[in-house]
XYZ file of C-alpha atoms in Angstrom:
680
model
C -54.359 23.757 27.455
C -56.563 24.478 30.505
C -55.279 23.780 34.001
C -57.060 22.358 37.016
C -57.382 25.871 38.540
C -59.320 27.069 35.497
C -61.671 24.125 35.799
C -62.402 24.914 39.470
C -63.217 28.538 38.609
C -65.703 27.387 35.989
C -67.620 25.131 38.409
C -69.915 27.825 40.043
C -71.031 29.081 36.676
C -72.001 25.563 35.683
C -74.085 25.110 38.904
C -76.194 28.145 38.052
C -76.920 26.818 34.579
C -77.953 23.294 35.511
C -78.154 20.632 38.105
C -75.248 19.216 40.093
C -75.430 16.039 38.051
C -75.070 17.977 34.823
C -72.153 19.852 36.339
C -70.330 16.650 37.170
C -70.951 15.307 33.679
C -69.672 18.551 32.148
C -66.532 18.459 34.339
C -65.897 14.874 33.402
C -66.368 15.676 29.721
C -63.991 18.681 29.970
C -61.311 16.592 31.661
C -61.622 13.933 28.972
C -61.256 16.595 26.253
C -58.187 18.066 27.988
C -56.668 14.633 28.285
C -57.246 13.974 24.601
C -55.623 17.304 23.675
C -52.652 16.500 25.872
C -52.269 13.073 24.304
C -52.605 14.513 20.798
C -49.954 17.156 21.540
C -47.570 14.591 22.911
C -48.166 12.302 19.983
C -47.465 15.123 17.538
C -44.313 16.178 19.423
C -42.845 12.688 19.768
C -44.211 10.820 16.775
C -40.735 10.022 15.411
C -39.506 8.826 18.810
C -42.554 6.608 19.405
C -42.192 5.279 15.909
C -38.673 4.155 16.728
C -39.868 2.436 19.891
C -42.532 0.579 17.930
C -39.866 -0.505 15.443
C -37.611 -1.540 18.316
C -40.394 -3.669 19.810
C -40.915 -5.259 16.433
C -37.196 -6.064 16.284
C -37.303 -7.570 19.756
C -40.090 -9.892 18.686
C -38.839 -10.780 15.207
C -35.057 -10.417 15.629
C -32.619 -7.771 14.351
C -33.360 -6.368 10.949
C -31.715 -3.377 9.251
C -33.901 -0.284 9.245
C -33.157 3.150 7.856
C -34.376 6.599 8.791
C -34.103 10.005 7.235
C -30.971 11.981 8.095
C -31.638 14.826 10.520
C -34.318 12.996 12.577
C -33.924 12.411 16.283
C -32.856 9.095 17.719
C -34.520 7.436 20.660
C -32.567 9.402 23.262
C -33.638 12.713 21.752
C -30.243 13.632 20.307
C -30.091 14.833 16.705
C -28.675 12.377 14.233
C -26.201 13.535 11.601
C -26.449 10.384 9.553
C -28.991 7.667 8.858
C -29.177 5.233 11.723
C -30.759 1.881 12.281
C -31.391 0.002 15.522
C -29.847 -3.435 15.499
C -30.599 -4.707 18.968
C -33.097 -4.019 21.789
C -33.453 -5.062 25.396
C -36.491 -5.092 27.611
C -39.959 -6.644 27.461
C -41.965 -5.430 24.497
C -45.554 -4.609 25.006
C -45.357 -3.737 28.716
C -47.406 -0.635 29.668
C -45.883 2.028 31.882
C -46.412 5.606 33.019
C -43.664 8.199 32.735
C -43.354 9.732 36.200
C -41.631 12.834 34.911
C -44.288 13.920 32.472
C -47.295 12.244 33.904
C -48.279 11.055 30.469
C -48.714 7.513 29.324
C -46.049 6.037 27.137
C -48.303 3.401 25.644
C -50.023 3.534 22.311
C -52.584 1.323 20.707
C -52.256 -2.101 22.154
C -49.256 -0.964 24.223
C -46.766 -2.163 21.639
C -44.501 0.844 22.098
C -44.583 1.029 25.856
C -41.441 1.313 27.941
C -40.925 -1.513 30.457
C -41.904 -0.567 33.967
C -39.086 0.326 36.312
C -36.342 0.893 33.735
C -35.176 2.200 30.387
C -35.015 0.417 27.066
C -31.483 0.334 25.619
C -31.142 0.563 21.877
C -27.907 -0.236 20.072
C -27.909 2.072 17.071
C -25.622 1.394 14.130
C -24.287 4.634 12.715
C -24.200 4.656 8.958
C -22.340 7.005 6.623
C -23.850 9.143 3.916
C -20.731 8.467 1.844
C -20.309 5.531 -0.465
C -19.213 2.497 1.598
C -15.512 1.785 1.216
C -14.389 -1.456 -0.319
C -12.720 -3.919 2.041
C -10.584 -7.012 1.685
C -12.510 -10.225 1.307
C -10.165 -11.952 3.743
C -7.381 -10.911 6.065
C -5.038 -13.199 4.130
C -5.711 -11.226 0.937
C -4.265 -8.158 2.606
C -1.243 -9.946 4.052
C -0.369 -11.628 0.761
C -0.779 -8.344 -1.104
C 1.593 -6.553 1.265
C 4.094 -9.426 1.157
C 3.848 -9.571 -2.629
C 4.488 -5.828 -2.803
C 7.446 -5.871 -0.406
C 9.045 -9.041 -1.796
C 10.028 -8.188 -5.343
C 12.950 -8.433 -7.743
C 15.051 -6.364 -5.363
C 14.942 -9.131 -2.770
C 15.955 -11.853 -5.208
C 18.519 -9.955 -7.285
C 19.622 -6.726 -5.700
C 20.061 -7.968 -2.140
C 22.440 -10.867 -2.969
C 24.420 -8.649 -5.323
C 24.705 -5.806 -2.769
C 25.505 -8.353 -0.080
C 28.490 -9.960 -1.791
C 29.655 -6.583 -3.082
C 29.847 -5.287 0.501
C 31.660 -8.191 2.111
C 29.117 -10.992 2.290
C 27.972 -11.716 5.846
C 29.343 -8.402 7.134
C 26.555 -6.683 5.241
C 23.900 -8.430 7.330
C 24.750 -6.401 10.453
C 24.097 -2.915 9.027
C 21.157 -4.348 7.097
C 19.430 -5.572 10.272
C 20.208 -2.383 12.194
C 18.742 -0.244 9.424
C 15.678 -2.492 9.310
C 14.998 -2.300 13.068
C 15.553 1.428 13.531
C 14.480 2.740 10.135
C 12.574 0.466 7.795
C 10.130 -1.286 10.138
C 9.027 1.876 12.043
C 8.274 3.596 8.725
C 6.438 0.486 7.534
C 4.324 0.401 10.722
C 3.609 4.134 10.566
C 2.199 3.981 7.041
C -0.014 0.982 7.775
C -1.434 2.746 10.840
C -2.023 6.019 8.972
C -3.802 4.341 6.097
C -5.984 2.202 8.329
C -7.023 5.048 10.647
C -7.843 7.686 8.039
C -8.983 5.240 5.323
C -7.652 7.426 2.533
C -5.137 7.298 -0.279
C -1.850 9.181 -0.358
C -3.426 12.449 -1.597
C -6.606 13.004 0.394
C -5.086 11.696 3.628
C -3.098 14.889 4.097
C -6.121 17.030 4.901
C -6.467 14.866 8.031
C -2.769 15.189 8.937
C -1.335 18.493 7.702
C -3.118 20.036 4.695
C -0.156 22.062 3.447
C 1.789 18.836 2.767
C -0.791 17.536 0.314
C 1.727 17.938 -2.484
C 3.461 14.848 -1.102
C 0.582 12.754 -2.412
C 0.872 14.140 -5.935
C 4.648 13.610 -5.875
C 4.129 9.973 -4.864
C 1.762 9.417 -7.796
C 4.285 10.831 -10.272
C 7.043 8.641 -8.821
C 4.758 5.612 -9.128
C 4.235 6.415 -12.808
C 7.983 6.617 -13.383
C 8.391 3.218 -11.755
C 5.662 1.776 -13.965
C 7.512 3.105 -17.009
C 10.607 0.977 -16.427
C 9.780 -1.724 -13.863
C 7.383 -3.584 -16.127
C 10.001 -3.616 -18.875
C 12.066 -5.944 -16.690
C 9.103 -8.311 -16.632
C 8.902 -8.055 -20.421
C 12.527 -9.213 -20.587
C 11.694 -12.133 -18.308
C 8.688 -13.027 -20.461
C 10.946 -13.024 -23.528
C 13.237 -15.458 -21.705
C 10.258 -17.608 -20.721
C 8.989 -17.867 -24.289
C 12.504 -18.698 -25.483
C 12.603 -21.680 -23.122
C 10.205 -23.708 -25.251
C 12.840 -24.946 -27.661
C 14.743 -28.250 -27.902
C 17.713 -26.528 -26.219
C 17.897 -23.235 -24.368
C 19.095 -20.538 -26.799
C 21.617 -19.123 -24.312
C 23.302 -22.521 -23.833
C 25.389 -22.458 -27.036
C 27.367 -20.093 -29.267
C 25.882 -21.335 -32.536
C 23.154 -18.713 -32.813
C 22.937 -15.834 -35.267
C 23.516 -13.210 -32.566
C 26.712 -14.778 -31.175
C 30.169 -13.304 -31.796
C 33.643 -14.809 -32.085
C 34.295 -14.039 -28.405
C 31.513 -16.380 -27.299
C 32.769 -19.381 -25.332
C 30.844 -22.191 -23.666
C 31.980 -23.269 -20.205
C 31.012 -26.546 -18.631
C 32.094 -28.204 -15.413
C 33.706 -31.129 -17.216
C 35.521 -29.146 -19.923
C 38.806 -27.913 -18.454
C 40.381 -27.085 -21.823
C 38.463 -23.823 -22.275
C 40.143 -20.821 -20.671
C 38.437 -17.588 -19.699
C 39.935 -14.236 -20.773
C 38.883 -10.596 -20.315
C 37.499 -10.474 -23.853
C 35.526 -13.705 -23.550
C 31.754 -13.625 -23.325
C 29.345 -16.361 -22.372
C 26.390 -17.378 -24.569
C 24.055 -16.270 -21.760
C 25.580 -12.792 -21.754
C 25.329 -12.434 -25.526
C 21.736 -13.663 -25.547
C 20.848 -11.050 -22.951
C 22.676 -8.094 -24.498
C 22.471 -8.863 -28.231
C 19.186 -10.752 -28.600
C 16.906 -9.561 -25.786
C 18.112 -5.986 -25.264
C 19.918 -5.470 -28.582
C 21.981 -2.704 -27.004
C 24.691 -3.165 -29.604
C 22.365 -1.416 -32.086
C 22.259 1.784 -30.007
C 25.304 4.011 -29.388
C 23.768 5.511 -26.231
C 21.010 7.691 -24.814
C 21.466 10.269 -27.555
C 20.321 7.697 -30.130
C 18.019 5.035 -28.717
C 17.031 3.446 -32.009
C 13.796 1.688 -32.954
C 11.319 -0.064 -30.659
C 11.779 -3.823 -30.424
C 8.452 -5.277 -31.542
C 9.096 -8.517 -29.614
C 9.513 -6.647 -26.338
C 6.566 -4.395 -27.189
C 4.297 -7.444 -27.511
C 5.674 -8.938 -24.305
C 5.010 -5.724 -22.410
C 1.509 -5.494 -23.887
C 0.768 -8.968 -22.543
C 2.126 -7.983 -19.117
C -0.064 -4.874 -18.925
C -3.080 -6.890 -20.046
C -2.602 -9.194 -17.070
C -2.145 -6.186 -14.820
C -5.335 -4.516 -16.019
C -7.602 -7.512 -15.532
C -6.087 -8.111 -12.101
C -6.739 -4.645 -10.671
C -9.662 -3.251 -12.691
C -12.262 -4.148 -10.039
C -10.187 -3.261 -6.981
C -8.772 -5.255 -4.110
C -11.527 -7.836 -4.415
C -9.882 -9.169 -7.587
C -6.220 -8.361 -6.922
C -6.580 -9.950 -3.487
C -7.419 -13.238 -5.197
C -4.651 -13.039 -7.795
C -1.932 -12.629 -5.160
C -2.774 -16.063 -3.765
C -0.866 -17.336 -6.801
C 1.585 -14.556 -7.579
C 2.746 -14.121 -3.954
C 3.050 -17.801 -3.010
C 4.463 -19.338 -6.191
C 7.858 -17.536 -5.864
C 8.434 -19.166 -2.469
C 7.835 -22.609 -3.912
C 10.300 -21.883 -6.700
C 12.887 -20.486 -4.283
C 12.733 -23.671 -2.216
C 13.114 -25.840 -5.326
C 16.060 -23.790 -6.563
C 17.654 -23.801 -3.113
C 17.557 -27.590 -2.933
C 18.915 -27.841 -6.454
C 21.607 -25.250 -5.826
C 22.871 -27.003 -2.709
C 23.497 -30.153 -4.749
C 25.664 -28.382 -7.347
C 29.463 -28.783 -7.299
C 31.146 -25.842 -5.605
C 27.952 -24.605 -3.960
C 29.710 -24.557 -0.584
C 32.116 -21.887 -1.865
C 29.248 -19.489 -2.429
C 27.677 -20.240 0.936
C 30.971 -19.697 2.773
C 31.487 -16.390 0.999
C 27.901 -15.397 1.774
C 28.157 -16.102 5.502
C 31.812 -15.290 6.222
C 31.929 -11.601 7.173
C 34.596 -9.126 6.145
C 34.506 -6.784 9.115
C 36.784 -4.249 7.452
C 33.941 -3.425 5.103
C 31.954 -1.982 8.011
C 34.400 0.927 8.168
C 33.221 2.045 4.744
C 30.334 4.508 4.556
C 29.201 2.910 1.315
C 28.210 -0.292 3.124
C 25.907 1.565 5.508
C 24.407 3.655 2.736
C 23.722 0.530 0.673
C 22.168 -1.189 3.705
C 19.885 1.763 4.418
C 18.848 2.109 0.791
C 18.259 -1.625 0.404
C 15.974 -1.990 3.422
C 14.118 1.185 2.517
C 13.380 0.163 -1.062
C 12.736 -3.417 -0.017
C 9.998 -2.591 2.494
C 8.708 0.216 0.281
C 7.336 2.982 2.521
C 6.641 6.247 0.770
C 5.192 4.836 -2.436
C 1.561 5.211 -1.311
C 0.982 1.467 -1.501
C 0.908 0.711 2.222
C -1.481 3.626 2.785
C -3.795 2.333 0.059
C -3.750 -1.304 1.154
C -4.289 -0.479 4.836
C -7.181 1.864 3.997
C -9.257 -1.167 2.983
C -8.785 -2.858 6.365
C -11.354 -2.929 9.174
C -10.778 -0.076 11.589
C -9.730 -2.295 14.483
C -7.456 -4.584 12.474
C -4.163 -5.220 14.288
C -1.829 -3.457 11.865
C 0.971 -3.639 14.446
C 1.216 -7.412 14.126
C 0.761 -7.119 10.365
C 3.733 -4.751 10.151
C 5.991 -7.029 12.186
C 4.896 -10.149 10.298
C 5.190 -8.816 6.750
C 8.453 -6.948 7.340
C 9.963 -10.059 8.929
C 8.866 -12.189 5.985
C 10.414 -9.647 3.638
C 13.809 -9.668 5.362
C 13.853 -13.456 5.705
C 13.038 -13.780 2.007
C 16.041 -11.624 1.155
C 18.208 -13.802 3.378
C 16.850 -16.976 1.774
C 17.366 -15.571 -1.700
C 21.007 -15.032 -0.830
C 21.447 -18.774 -0.356
C 19.639 -19.489 -3.615
C 21.866 -17.090 -5.558
C 25.183 -17.776 -3.806
C 25.008 -21.531 -4.223
C 24.799 -20.972 -7.963
C 27.526 -18.312 -7.873
C 29.765 -20.805 -6.113
C 28.949 -23.384 -8.778
C 29.813 -20.971 -11.590
C 33.021 -19.925 -9.831
C 33.956 -23.605 -9.570
C 33.306 -24.076 -13.279
C 35.455 -21.098 -14.258
C 38.075 -21.743 -11.584
C 37.710 -18.187 -10.293
C 36.811 -16.483 -7.048
C 33.153 -15.995 -6.215
C 33.160 -12.149 -6.376
C 34.119 -12.309 -10.041
C 30.715 -13.780 -10.843
C 27.781 -11.627 -11.866
C 24.130 -12.181 -11.020
C 21.268 -12.233 -13.522
C 23.226 -13.437 -16.559
C 25.213 -15.978 -14.570
C 22.098 -17.513 -13.079
C 20.575 -18.011 -16.522
C 23.821 -19.646 -17.637
C 23.899 -21.883 -14.577
C 20.374 -23.076 -15.285
C 21.372 -23.918 -18.855
C 24.091 -26.251 -17.507
C 21.809 -28.091 -15.095
C 20.031 -31.365 -15.860
C 16.358 -30.671 -16.740
C 17.433 -27.155 -17.628
C 14.197 -26.306 -19.461
C 12.105 -27.083 -16.386
C 14.242 -24.966 -14.070
C 14.354 -22.132 -16.601
C 10.555 -22.080 -16.944
C 9.863 -21.959 -13.201
C 12.666 -19.460 -12.629
C 11.404 -16.892 -15.126
C 7.813 -17.496 -14.050
C 8.966 -16.602 -10.552
C 10.541 -13.361 -11.774
C 7.376 -12.392 -13.640
C 5.172 -13.041 -10.616
C 7.496 -11.133 -8.318
C 7.186 -8.178 -10.663
C 3.426 -8.482 -11.086
C 2.800 -8.218 -7.344
C 4.743 -4.984 -7.130
C 3.015 -3.590 -10.218
C -0.427 -4.405 -8.815
C 0.501 -2.596 -5.622
C 2.115 0.429 -7.245
C -0.793 1.130 -9.568
C -3.341 0.452 -6.820
C -1.653 3.155 -4.771
C -2.198 5.643 -7.606
C -5.758 4.461 -8.294
C -6.818 4.672 -4.645
C -5.256 8.109 -4.261
C -6.996 9.538 -7.329
C -10.404 7.983 -6.612
C -10.346 9.205 -3.005
C -9.355 12.685 -4.145
C -11.899 12.893 -6.985
C -14.688 10.499 -5.955
C -17.482 12.202 -7.883
C -15.532 11.935 -11.120
C -13.773 8.579 -10.814
C -15.561 6.406 -8.246
C -18.141 5.102 -10.718
C -15.662 5.007 -13.605
C -12.937 2.903 -12.032
C -12.594 0.445 -14.922
C -12.272 3.247 -17.458
C -9.806 5.124 -15.281
C -7.659 2.013 -14.739
C -7.667 1.362 -18.480
C -6.491 4.903 -19.164
C -3.792 4.631 -16.497
C -2.485 1.363 -17.936
C -2.397 2.908 -21.427
C -0.389 5.873 -20.109
C 2.069 3.509 -18.435
C 2.463 1.480 -21.619
C 3.079 4.550 -23.764
C 5.534 5.899 -21.199
C 7.433 2.604 -21.283
C 7.990 2.641 -25.060
C 11.328 4.428 -24.653
C 12.555 1.494 -22.540
C 11.669 -0.943 -25.338
C 14.057 0.594 -27.840
C 17.503 -0.776 -28.651
C 18.922 1.608 -26.082
C 16.047 1.024 -23.677
C 18.309 -0.588 -21.088
C 20.116 2.740 -20.737
C 16.774 4.454 -20.062
C 15.849 1.851 -17.447
C 19.125 2.448 -15.624
C 18.622 6.223 -15.735
C 15.100 5.982 -14.278
C 16.256 3.538 -11.617
C 19.077 5.784 -10.417
C 17.422 9.214 -10.541
C 13.645 9.078 -10.946
C 12.824 7.111 -7.814
C 15.736 6.940 -5.363
C 16.463 10.462 -4.092
C 12.962 11.764 -4.811
C 11.045 9.145 -2.867
C 13.458 9.273 0.082
C 13.026 13.049 0.304
C 9.249 12.651 0.102
C 9.238 10.115 2.935
C 11.435 12.410 5.031
C 8.823 15.157 4.681
C 6.098 12.623 5.455
C 7.745 11.610 8.737
C 8.300 15.245 9.699
C 4.673 16.127 8.910
C 3.312 13.236 10.966
C 5.713 13.411 13.915
C 6.263 17.154 14.255
C 3.165 18.824 12.781
C 0.388 16.285 13.336
C 2.117 15.277 16.541
C 3.436 11.963 17.777
C 1.087 12.016 20.772
C -1.942 12.523 18.561
C -0.796 9.805 16.193
C -0.219 7.435 19.113
C -3.723 8.165 20.409
C -5.069 7.266 16.973
C -3.205 3.965 17.159
C -4.569 3.380 20.654
C -8.116 4.037 19.439
C -7.660 1.405 16.723
C -5.653 -1.246 18.545
C -6.258 -0.550 22.216
C -2.517 -0.190 22.863
C -0.416 2.944 23.065
C 2.848 2.684 21.073
C 5.890 2.319 23.310
C 8.817 4.649 23.673
C 10.865 2.791 21.043
C 8.367 3.563 18.284
C 7.911 7.161 19.396
C 11.657 7.818 19.450
C 12.039 6.217 16.020
C 9.271 8.316 14.499
C 10.438 11.592 16.028
C 14.223 11.337 15.678
C 15.733 8.098 14.369
C 13.703 7.752 11.162
C 14.306 11.365 10.037
C 18.031 10.917 10.713
C 17.946 7.584 8.885
C 16.431 9.178 5.792
C 18.577 12.299 5.990
C 21.668 10.089 6.109
C 20.707 8.445 2.815
C 19.942 11.779 1.127
C 23.186 13.433 2.218
C 25.195 10.381 1.162
C 23.596 10.451 -2.267
C 24.285 14.157 -2.729
C 27.819 13.911 -1.393
C 28.694 10.799 -3.373
C 26.505 10.705 -6.490
C 26.502 7.285 -8.111
C 28.629 6.707 -11.161
C 26.033 5.509 -13.618
C 27.435 2.868 -15.934
C 25.871 0.001 -17.855
C 27.896 -2.633 -19.722
C 30.602 -0.678 -21.566
C 28.551 2.532 -21.799
C 29.635 5.418 -19.592
C 26.805 7.916 -19.113
C 27.872 11.389 -20.308
C 27.634 14.395 -17.944
C 24.464 15.765 -19.536
C 22.600 12.628 -18.474
C 23.255 13.566 -14.841
C 21.466 16.863 -15.427
C 18.629 15.013 -17.133
C 18.412 12.575 -14.248
C 18.201 15.315 -11.636
C 15.495 17.045 -13.668
C 13.461 13.833 -13.707
C 13.866 13.479 -9.949
C 12.931 17.100 -9.242
C 9.883 16.882 -11.535
C 8.074 14.813 -8.925
C 9.383 16.485 -5.781
C 8.495 19.963 -7.092
C 4.843 19.147 -6.360
C 5.470 19.620 -2.633
C 6.561 23.307 -2.590
C 4.242 24.112 -5.491
C 1.179 22.959 -3.572
C 2.328 24.817 -0.443
C 2.413 28.090 -2.356
C -0.906 27.309 -4.047
C -2.590 26.541 -0.728
C -1.390 29.726 0.957
C -2.458 31.863 -2.013
C -5.944 30.364 -2.390
C -6.934 30.004 1.269
C -9.162 32.679 2.811
C -8.323 35.008 5.670
C -5.203 36.818 6.770
C -1.784 35.283 6.240
C -1.670 34.163 9.878
C -5.106 32.547 9.559
C -4.125 30.824 6.312
C -0.892 29.559 7.837
C -2.710 28.231 10.886
C -5.316 26.545 8.712
C -2.611 24.959 6.570
C -1.205 22.986 9.515
C -4.526 22.204 11.214
C -5.821 18.694 10.412
C -9.424 18.267 9.324
C -11.264 15.620 11.387
C -11.903 12.445 9.449
C -15.499 11.916 8.278
C -15.211 8.174 8.652
C -17.322 6.727 11.472
C -14.779 4.956 13.615
C -17.452 3.783 16.056
C -19.587 1.134 14.505
C -22.272 1.212 17.194
C -23.716 3.864 19.505
C -25.632 2.829 22.648
C -28.624 5.052 23.478
C -31.223 4.990 26.229
C -34.861 5.270 25.156
C -37.318 6.842 27.572
């Protein structure tokens, strides 16, 4: 492009060739040609930028409207874009002409529609989009809260907590339970919600953003979740069998005149004082449970389980059918189902509490429940039971909280969610204690015995049979048990589904329904051993060995990886980016020191004092202990196996591979929804 100096040098030559008038016309024509070239060059060099300004003016006149551009183009401030972007808001007066003082070139185009307002810059708010498939989110905040509550509040709250409570001295158990909740359970609960919400990943793929070498933790969690699905849903099948048996003129476990009853069966009522209870006596409720539902009398033990009960097989098939159609489309459908399955149990608990308080002898159970035996606190077993109960009640380490939180908006207040849902969980356990102990006091009054001599599940069924309107209370009670179990099953399988889809998105993302169907089929086939005549023995074995020690060890490694490798400060900055608040010293101390000690205490106690596994009159032989430990190790072995695999397959020297294995990969999720740019 010619400069003004060049034009001045050309002027004498033009005077010799023509008149002064011709010279002026030639100069004017040359300047106009230069100006056109300059404008054409600028238009070619900034066509994309001017196009965005024209689109921005159009938005200012017609209102915001989503627009998309090709990845790799430049945004209005001249910075390269790594993802498609679309302006959503503009400021300034469209159509105003102006001259850029820096370049000396006009910013206006035809009609001045893309001109920058005089005396200032136009600000564009650009929404940054992701090239990845948009992640599913909860339809409502309440869907998430009910799903978490439904997962945390399960059969363990209703059955295991009251039983553990009265076994460890009643009210005295509440002190270690609350201490373990405050310093161990709730911090772990909060940590997992925050991790899942920040990284928006399941329990497998999340580890590349935290500490890649610990990725085996995710695979171990999925295997543990499968083991739980093998036996946990069988308990719901038992409850469904009870529910179907309720629709008879009289409840089948209310009398001893059935085909499955033995000569030791005796019926106890509050008004009949002539019947005495001996060590060999059995109630009709106990015989219905053991001889009709479980049929354990047909199996000598784990070495000979016997045939599959076709009644229980059909019940379990119905349960898994409900599960499949509740989770096959993701949290959009399961979030709606939990509005029923998570709220109905509370209605039933309130009804049963009112009814239980009106029973004769109910006060005996309440007094035993609330009156503490402080001597029990000197026993290590009480503290171990409290730690284990709060841990398995809140449920960190099963991948569920990570999965559920990953579908939240980035700035959702997961801190309040953690406090709310964990508080509801603990209060539900406390409320369930009243519901159970009022009935235990009633049964103790009927049998003229002390409250600790009463059992739990069987006794409650018997108590219902002796109530007025027994069929009604039986129906709602077993419906409650089924719904409590369904919530936990939805959550457990969703944790596996989210983890696998996030890890293998190209293979599974568009085949979710087929994948869920295959997963449910695997769970059903794996549960067949629990449906045999000796299936109750298998359930007990899985409950003691497959989940307890393995999942606690996995969570211990998870806390160490987050607090010591990823770094507490980095994790706290992530929380601050999401919530705007930096976690206080209490949470930091819990994550770094108290929670690892809390988990290590449970593990050491289990190894030092292995549980004596016993069910009914069956004493588990020594070889079952070896089998149980093998089942537990089969999931945990994924952690060291993946560590070795990662170090062998990574590139570079050993030092480089080791450094890479503990270096987190930045998350690809766009945590900033909008980027403000200045258009010139």
